[in-house]
mmCIF file of C-alpha atoms in Angstrom:
data_model
loop_
_atom_site.group_PDB
_atom_site.id
_atom_site.type_symbol
_atom_site.label_atom_id
_atom_site.label_comp_id
_atom_site.label_asym_id
_atom_site.label_seq_id
_atom_site.Cartn_x
_atom_site.Cartn_y
_atom_site.Cartn_z
ATOM 1 C CA UNK A 9 96.638 122.884 73.935
ATOM 2 C CA UNK A 10 94.083 122.405 76.697
ATOM 3 C CA UNK A 11 91.622 124.621 74.815
ATOM 4 C CA UNK A 12 91.084 121.857 72.263
ATOM 5 C CA UNK A 13 88.685 118.967 72.861
ATOM 6 C CA UNK A 14 90.841 116.354 71.150
ATOM 7 C CA UNK A 15 93.636 116.947 73.654
ATOM 8 C CA UNK A 16 91.322 116.223 76.571
ATOM 9 C CA UNK A 17 89.984 113.139 74.819
ATOM 10 C CA UNK A 18 93.496 111.767 74.341
ATOM 11 C CA UNK A 19 94.460 112.591 77.922
ATOM 12 C CA UNK A 20 91.418 110.609 78.999
ATOM 13 C CA UNK A 21 92.456 107.716 76.758
ATOM 14 C CA UNK A 22 95.963 107.658 78.252
ATOM 15 C CA UNK A 23 94.610 107.729 81.819
ATOM 16 C CA UNK A 24 92.117 104.916 81.173
ATOM 17 C CA UNK A 25 94.764 102.854 79.373
ATOM 18 C CA UNK A 26 97.160 103.349 82.287
ATOM 19 C CA UNK A 27 94.499 102.187 84.759
ATOM 20 C CA UNK A 28 93.775 99.148 82.588
ATOM 21 C CA UNK A 29 97.462 98.315 82.178
ATOM 22 C CA UNK A 30 98.056 98.622 85.915
ATOM 23 C CA UNK A 31 95.655 95.743 86.474
ATOM 24 C CA UNK A 32 97.641 93.391 84.233
ATOM 25 C CA UNK A 33 101.122 91.883 84.389
ATOM 26 C CA UNK A 34 103.948 94.296 85.231
ATOM 27 C CA UNK A 35 105.698 93.625 81.910
ATOM 28 C CA UNK A 36 102.878 95.427 80.080
ATOM 29 C CA UNK A 37 104.484 98.728 81.096
ATOM 30 C CA UNK A 38 107.615 97.781 79.163
ATOM 31 C CA UNK A 39 105.497 96.693 76.200
ATOM 32 C CA UNK A 40 103.806 100.111 76.240
ATOM 33 C CA UNK A 41 107.142 101.655 75.224
ATOM 34 C CA UNK A 42 106.709 100.014 71.820
ATOM 35 C CA UNK A 43 103.943 102.532 71.273
ATOM 36 C CA UNK A 44 106.511 105.324 70.984
ATOM 37 C CA UNK A 45 108.205 104.224 67.717
ATOM 38 C CA UNK A 46 104.893 102.790 66.479
ATOM 39 C CA UNK A 47 103.176 106.164 66.840
ATOM 40 C CA UNK A 48 106.102 107.972 65.220
ATOM 41 C CA UNK A 49 105.728 105.697 62.196
ATOM 42 C CA UNK A 50 101.973 106.236 62.289
ATOM 43 C CA UNK A 51 102.513 110.011 62.415
ATOM 44 C CA UNK A 52 104.871 109.931 59.436
ATOM 45 C CA UNK A 53 102.660 107.622 57.378
ATOM 46 C CA UNK A 54 99.472 109.603 57.924
ATOM 47 C CA UNK A 55 101.187 112.913 57.295
ATOM 48 C CA UNK A 56 102.983 111.879 54.132
ATOM 49 C CA UNK A 57 100.577 109.454 52.471
ATOM 50 C CA UNK A 58 97.148 110.637 53.648
ATOM 51 C CA UNK A 59 97.357 114.326 54.542
ATOM 52 C CA UNK A 60 99.587 115.044 51.533
ATOM 53 C CA UNK A 61 97.780 112.787 49.084
ATOM 54 C CA UNK A 62 96.896 114.106 45.629
ATOM 55 C CA UNK A 63 94.038 116.609 46.121
ATOM 56 C CA UNK A 64 90.665 114.883 45.518
ATOM 57 C CA UNK A 65 88.462 116.073 42.683
ATOM 58 C CA UNK A 66 85.201 115.596 44.584
ATOM 59 C CA UNK A 67 84.495 118.584 46.783
ATOM 60 C CA UNK A 68 83.313 116.602 49.823
ATOM 61 C CA UNK A 69 86.573 114.637 49.868
ATOM 62 C CA UNK A 70 88.606 117.782 49.320
ATOM 63 C CA UNK A 71 86.745 119.473 52.184
ATOM 64 C CA UNK A 72 87.708 116.621 54.498
ATOM 65 C CA UNK A 73 91.361 116.877 53.480
ATOM 66 C CA UNK A 74 91.230 120.644 53.844
ATOM 67 C CA UNK A 75 89.841 120.308 57.357
ATOM 68 C CA UNK A 76 92.433 117.789 58.499
ATOM 69 C CA UNK A 77 95.508 119.359 56.869
ATOM 70 C CA UNK A 78 95.302 121.660 53.844
ATOM 71 C CA UNK A 79 93.666 124.374 55.924
ATOM 72 C CA UNK A 80 96.485 124.229 58.442
ATOM 73 C CA UNK A 81 99.031 124.842 55.681
ATOM 74 C CA UNK A 82 97.044 127.788 54.331
ATOM 75 C CA UNK A 83 96.468 129.295 57.768
ATOM 76 C CA UNK A 84 99.298 127.937 59.960
ATOM 77 C CA UNK A 85 98.515 130.347 62.803
ATOM 78 C CA UNK A 86 94.793 129.537 62.922
ATOM 79 C CA UNK A 87 94.468 127.967 66.374
ATOM 80 C CA UNK A 88 91.517 125.567 65.724
ATOM 81 C CA UNK A 89 93.203 124.187 62.595
ATOM 82 C CA UNK A 90 96.437 123.495 64.468
ATOM 83 C CA UNK A 91 95.228 120.318 66.193
ATOM 84 C CA UNK A 92 94.208 116.985 64.706
ATOM 85 C CA UNK A 93 90.398 116.644 64.704
ATOM 86 C CA UNK A 94 88.535 113.857 66.469
ATOM 87 C CA UNK A 95 87.321 112.635 63.065
ATOM 88 C CA UNK A 96 90.914 111.466 62.476
ATOM 89 C CA UNK A 97 92.066 110.665 65.993
ATOM 90 C CA UNK A 98 89.237 108.353 67.062
ATOM 91 C CA UNK A 99 89.113 106.112 63.948
ATOM 92 C CA UNK A 100 92.927 105.773 63.921
ATOM 93 C CA UNK A 101 93.033 104.974 67.635
ATOM 94 C CA UNK A 102 90.250 102.383 67.447
ATOM 95 C CA UNK A 103 91.488 100.938 64.157
ATOM 96 C CA UNK A 104 95.068 100.471 65.321
ATOM 97 C CA UNK A 105 93.917 98.917 68.608
ATOM 98 C CA UNK A 106 91.613 96.463 66.865
ATOM 99 C CA UNK A 107 94.174 95.535 64.211
ATOM 100 C CA UNK A 108 96.928 94.874 66.740
ATOM 101 C CA UNK A 109 94.537 92.970 68.997
ATOM 102 C CA UNK A 110 93.357 90.863 66.063
ATOM 103 C CA UNK A 111 96.876 90.044 64.859
ATOM 104 C CA UNK A 112 98.076 89.081 68.327
ATOM 105 C CA UNK A 113 94.972 86.977 68.962
ATOM 106 C CA UNK A 114 95.428 85.278 65.595
ATOM 107 C CA UNK A 115 98.857 84.118 66.743
ATOM 108 C CA UNK A 116 97.386 82.927 70.008
ATOM 109 C CA UNK A 117 99.233 85.332 72.300
ATOM 110 C CA UNK A 118 98.007 85.618 75.859
ATOM 111 C CA UNK A 119 96.900 89.105 76.951
ATOM 112 C CA UNK A 120 96.425 90.096 73.298
ATOM 113 C CA UNK A 121 93.923 92.832 74.151
ATOM 114 C CA UNK A 122 96.007 94.060 77.086
ATOM 115 C CA UNK A 123 99.052 94.375 74.844
ATOM 116 C CA UNK A 124 97.067 96.279 72.217
ATOM 117 C CA UNK A 125 95.824 98.709 74.858
ATOM 118 C CA UNK A 126 99.322 99.186 76.278
ATOM 119 C CA UNK A 127 100.938 99.786 72.884
ATOM 120 C CA UNK A 128 98.263 101.882 71.162
ATOM 121 C CA UNK A 129 96.150 103.532 73.850
ATOM 122 C CA UNK A 130 98.927 104.071 76.391
ATOM 123 C CA UNK A 131 102.310 104.382 74.689
ATOM 124 C CA UNK A 132 100.938 105.501 71.333
ATOM 125 C CA UNK A 133 98.407 108.007 72.655
ATOM 126 C CA UNK A 134 100.989 109.478 75.057
ATOM 127 C CA UNK A 135 103.375 109.903 72.120
ATOM 128 C CA UNK A 136 100.569 111.564 70.154
ATOM 129 C CA UNK A 137 100.173 114.106 72.946
ATOM 130 C CA UNK A 138 103.923 114.700 72.717
ATOM 131 C CA UNK A 139 103.475 115.296 68.985
ATOM 132 C CA UNK A 140 100.782 117.881 69.684
ATOM 133 C CA UNK A 141 103.115 119.588 72.150
ATOM 134 C CA UNK A 142 105.963 119.885 69.649
ATOM 135 C CA UNK A 143 103.564 120.905 66.878
ATOM 136 C CA UNK A 144 102.146 123.653 69.063
ATOM 137 C CA UNK A 145 105.550 124.993 70.104
ATOM 138 C CA UNK A 146 106.619 124.993 66.446
ATOM 139 C CA UNK A 147 103.811 127.413 65.594
ATOM 140 C CA UNK A 148 103.806 129.805 68.543
ATOM 141 C CA UNK A 149 106.324 132.327 69.793
ATOM 142 C CA UNK A 150 107.430 131.003 73.160
ATOM 143 C CA UNK A 151 110.735 130.353 74.856
ATOM 144 C CA UNK A 152 111.894 126.959 73.578
ATOM 145 C CA UNK A 153 114.328 124.285 74.618
ATOM 146 C CA UNK A 154 117.069 123.208 72.218
ATOM 147 C CA UNK A 155 114.977 120.197 71.185
ATOM 148 C CA UNK A 156 111.908 122.342 70.557
ATOM 149 C CA UNK A 157 113.983 124.786 68.496
ATOM 150 C CA UNK A 158 115.286 121.915 66.371
ATOM 151 C CA UNK A 159 111.770 120.597 65.760
ATOM 152 C CA UNK A 160 110.502 124.102 64.976
ATOM 153 C CA UNK A 161 113.275 124.713 62.441
ATOM 154 C CA UNK A 162 112.599 121.518 60.520
ATOM 155 C CA UNK A 163 108.813 121.909 60.690
ATOM 156 C CA UNK A 164 109.030 125.459 59.399
ATOM 157 C CA UNK A 165 111.054 124.174 56.461
ATOM 158 C CA UNK A 166 108.160 121.795 55.720
ATOM 159 C CA UNK A 167 105.653 124.654 55.885
ATOM 160 C CA UNK A 168 107.508 127.468 54.181
ATOM 161 C CA UNK A 169 110.228 125.983 51.962
ATOM 162 C CA UNK A 170 109.378 122.467 50.745
ATOM 163 C CA UNK A 171 106.223 120.649 51.830
ATOM 164 C CA UNK A 172 107.569 117.354 50.449
ATOM 165 C CA UNK A 173 110.248 117.244 53.159
ATOM 166 C CA UNK A 174 110.313 116.764 56.940
ATOM 167 C CA UNK A 175 107.023 114.993 57.609
ATOM 168 C CA UNK A 176 107.897 114.173 61.215
ATOM 169 C CA UNK A 177 107.055 116.518 64.074
ATOM 170 C CA UNK A 178 107.685 114.544 67.252
ATOM 171 C CA UNK A 179 111.280 114.896 68.452
ATOM 172 C CA UNK A 180 113.224 111.811 67.389
ATOM 173 C CA UNK A 181 111.124 111.240 64.284
ATOM 174 C CA UNK A 182 113.766 112.969 62.193
ATOM 175 C CA UNK A 183 115.440 109.588 61.716
ATOM 176 C CA UNK A 184 112.360 108.342 59.831
ATOM 177 C CA UNK A 185 112.571 111.220 57.351
ATOM 178 C CA UNK A 186 116.239 110.479 56.798
ATOM 179 C CA UNK A 187 115.598 106.776 56.203
ATOM 180 C CA UNK A 188 112.641 107.495 53.902
ATOM 181 C CA UNK A 189 114.495 110.114 51.863
ATOM 182 C CA UNK A 190 112.310 113.049 52.885
ATOM 183 C CA UNK A 191 115.012 114.947 54.774
ATOM 184 C CA UNK A 192 116.757 117.963 53.299
ATOM 185 C CA UNK A 193 119.935 119.657 54.448
ATOM 186 C CA UNK A 194 120.452 123.370 54.983
ATOM 187 C CA UNK A 195 122.931 123.426 52.079
ATOM 188 C CA UNK A 196 120.370 121.814 49.762
ATOM 189 C CA UNK A 197 117.761 124.391 50.785
ATOM 190 C CA UNK A 198 120.173 127.189 49.879
ATOM 191 C CA UNK A 199 120.300 125.992 46.275
ATOM 192 C CA UNK A 200 116.595 125.094 46.024
ATOM 193 C CA UNK A 201 113.972 127.712 45.324
ATOM 194 C CA UNK A 202 110.943 127.846 47.562
ATOM 195 C CA UNK A 203 108.199 125.641 46.114
ATOM 196 C CA UNK A 204 105.561 127.618 44.210
ATOM 197 C CA UNK A 205 102.216 128.012 45.974
ATOM 198 C CA UNK A 206 103.777 126.599 49.134
ATOM 199 C CA UNK A 207 100.833 127.386 51.430
ATOM 200 C CA UNK A 208 98.344 125.637 49.148
ATOM 201 C CA UNK A 209 100.543 122.552 48.694
ATOM 202 C CA UNK A 210 101.136 123.294 45.021
ATOM 203 C CA UNK A 211 97.555 124.158 44.075
ATOM 204 C CA UNK A 212 96.830 127.548 42.574
ATOM 205 C CA UNK A 213 95.298 129.685 45.330
ATOM 206 C CA UNK A 214 92.300 130.382 43.079
ATOM 207 C CA UNK A 215 91.539 126.679 42.597
ATOM 208 C CA UNK A 216 87.722 126.290 42.854
ATOM 209 C CA UNK A 217 88.087 123.507 45.426
ATOM 210 C CA UNK A 218 90.130 125.758 47.693
ATOM 211 C CA UNK A 219 87.682 128.623 47.273
ATOM 212 C CA UNK A 220 84.769 126.369 48.222
ATOM 213 C CA UNK A 221 86.624 124.874 51.204
ATOM 214 C CA UNK A 222 87.618 128.294 52.535
ATOM 215 C CA UNK A 223 84.020 129.477 52.301
ATOM 216 C CA UNK A 224 82.813 126.369 54.103
ATOM 217 C CA UNK A 225 85.207 126.615 57.054
ATOM 218 C CA UNK A 226 85.830 130.376 57.392
ATOM 219 C CA UNK A 227 83.101 131.110 59.919
ATOM 220 C CA UNK A 228 83.655 127.876 61.850
ATOM 221 C CA UNK A 229 87.340 128.629 62.435
ATOM 222 C CA UNK A 230 87.134 132.389 62.772
ATOM 223 C CA UNK A 231 88.866 133.295 59.512
ATOM 224 C CA UNK A 232 88.229 136.890 58.476
ATOM 225 C CA UNK A 233 87.183 137.956 55.008
ATOM 226 C CA UNK A 234 90.523 139.728 54.614
ATOM 227 C CA UNK A 235 92.394 136.489 55.416
ATOM 228 C CA UNK A 236 90.267 134.565 52.921
ATOM 229 C CA UNK A 237 90.876 137.157 50.206
ATOM 230 C CA UNK A 238 94.637 137.153 50.801
ATOM 231 C CA UNK A 239 94.707 133.353 50.659
ATOM 232 C CA UNK A 240 93.026 133.379 47.249
ATOM 233 C CA UNK A 241 95.481 135.807 45.677
ATOM 234 C CA UNK A 242 97.667 134.309 42.947
#
C-alpha cells in the first residue's frame, strides 16, 4: 500500500485533520465517527453508480472510467490499477468537505467547518484507508484474518462471478449491499451462470474503446503485450 502516492496523501490528510480537530472542542472526536458510515455509503455509491456506469461512447470519457475502474477489473492483479487515483480521491474529498461545510453553515451551526473536517477528512479519510487495506488484502495472497477472508470472498464474487453484486469492500459495508439489493447468497450463485465477459464488465473484449484504452495505459502500468493480447481475446 505504501508504494502508492494516494495512500501517503490520505495519510497526510488524516494526520492534518487530527491536528485540526485536536484544537477544537473535545466532542469533535465523537462527531468524527460519523465519517465511518458516511464513507461506507460514499464508497458504495461511487462504486455502483459511477465506476459501474454505462460505458461512455466518447473515448476520452471511457479512458477516464477505464483508468479509475474498468482497468482494475480487466487486470485485477495489476498493482498500480489496484488503488484509487488522486484524480478521484482529491475532488471527492474536497467536494464532500465543502458540501457538508456549506450545509451546516446554512443551518447556522457553530463549528461548521470543524465538523466537516472531522467527519470527512478525519473519520471519512481514515475509513477510506481501511477500504484500501481490505481491497489490497482481497487481491493478494497473504495470511488473512477471518474478517479479511470474508471480505475477500465477497469481493472475488464481484470480480469473477457477478459484477452487479457486492459493491462494498470495507468490512461492515455488507449491510449496505443487503439493504440495496445487491447482495447474493452462495446458493443463488450455484444456480447462476458466471456473467459473460466478466472481466470487461459485459463489454466484448474486442470493443474498440477497450482496445484504445489498453493501448493508452499499457506502458504506464507495466502491462505486457501478451497480457494485452489475452485481454482482447473473445
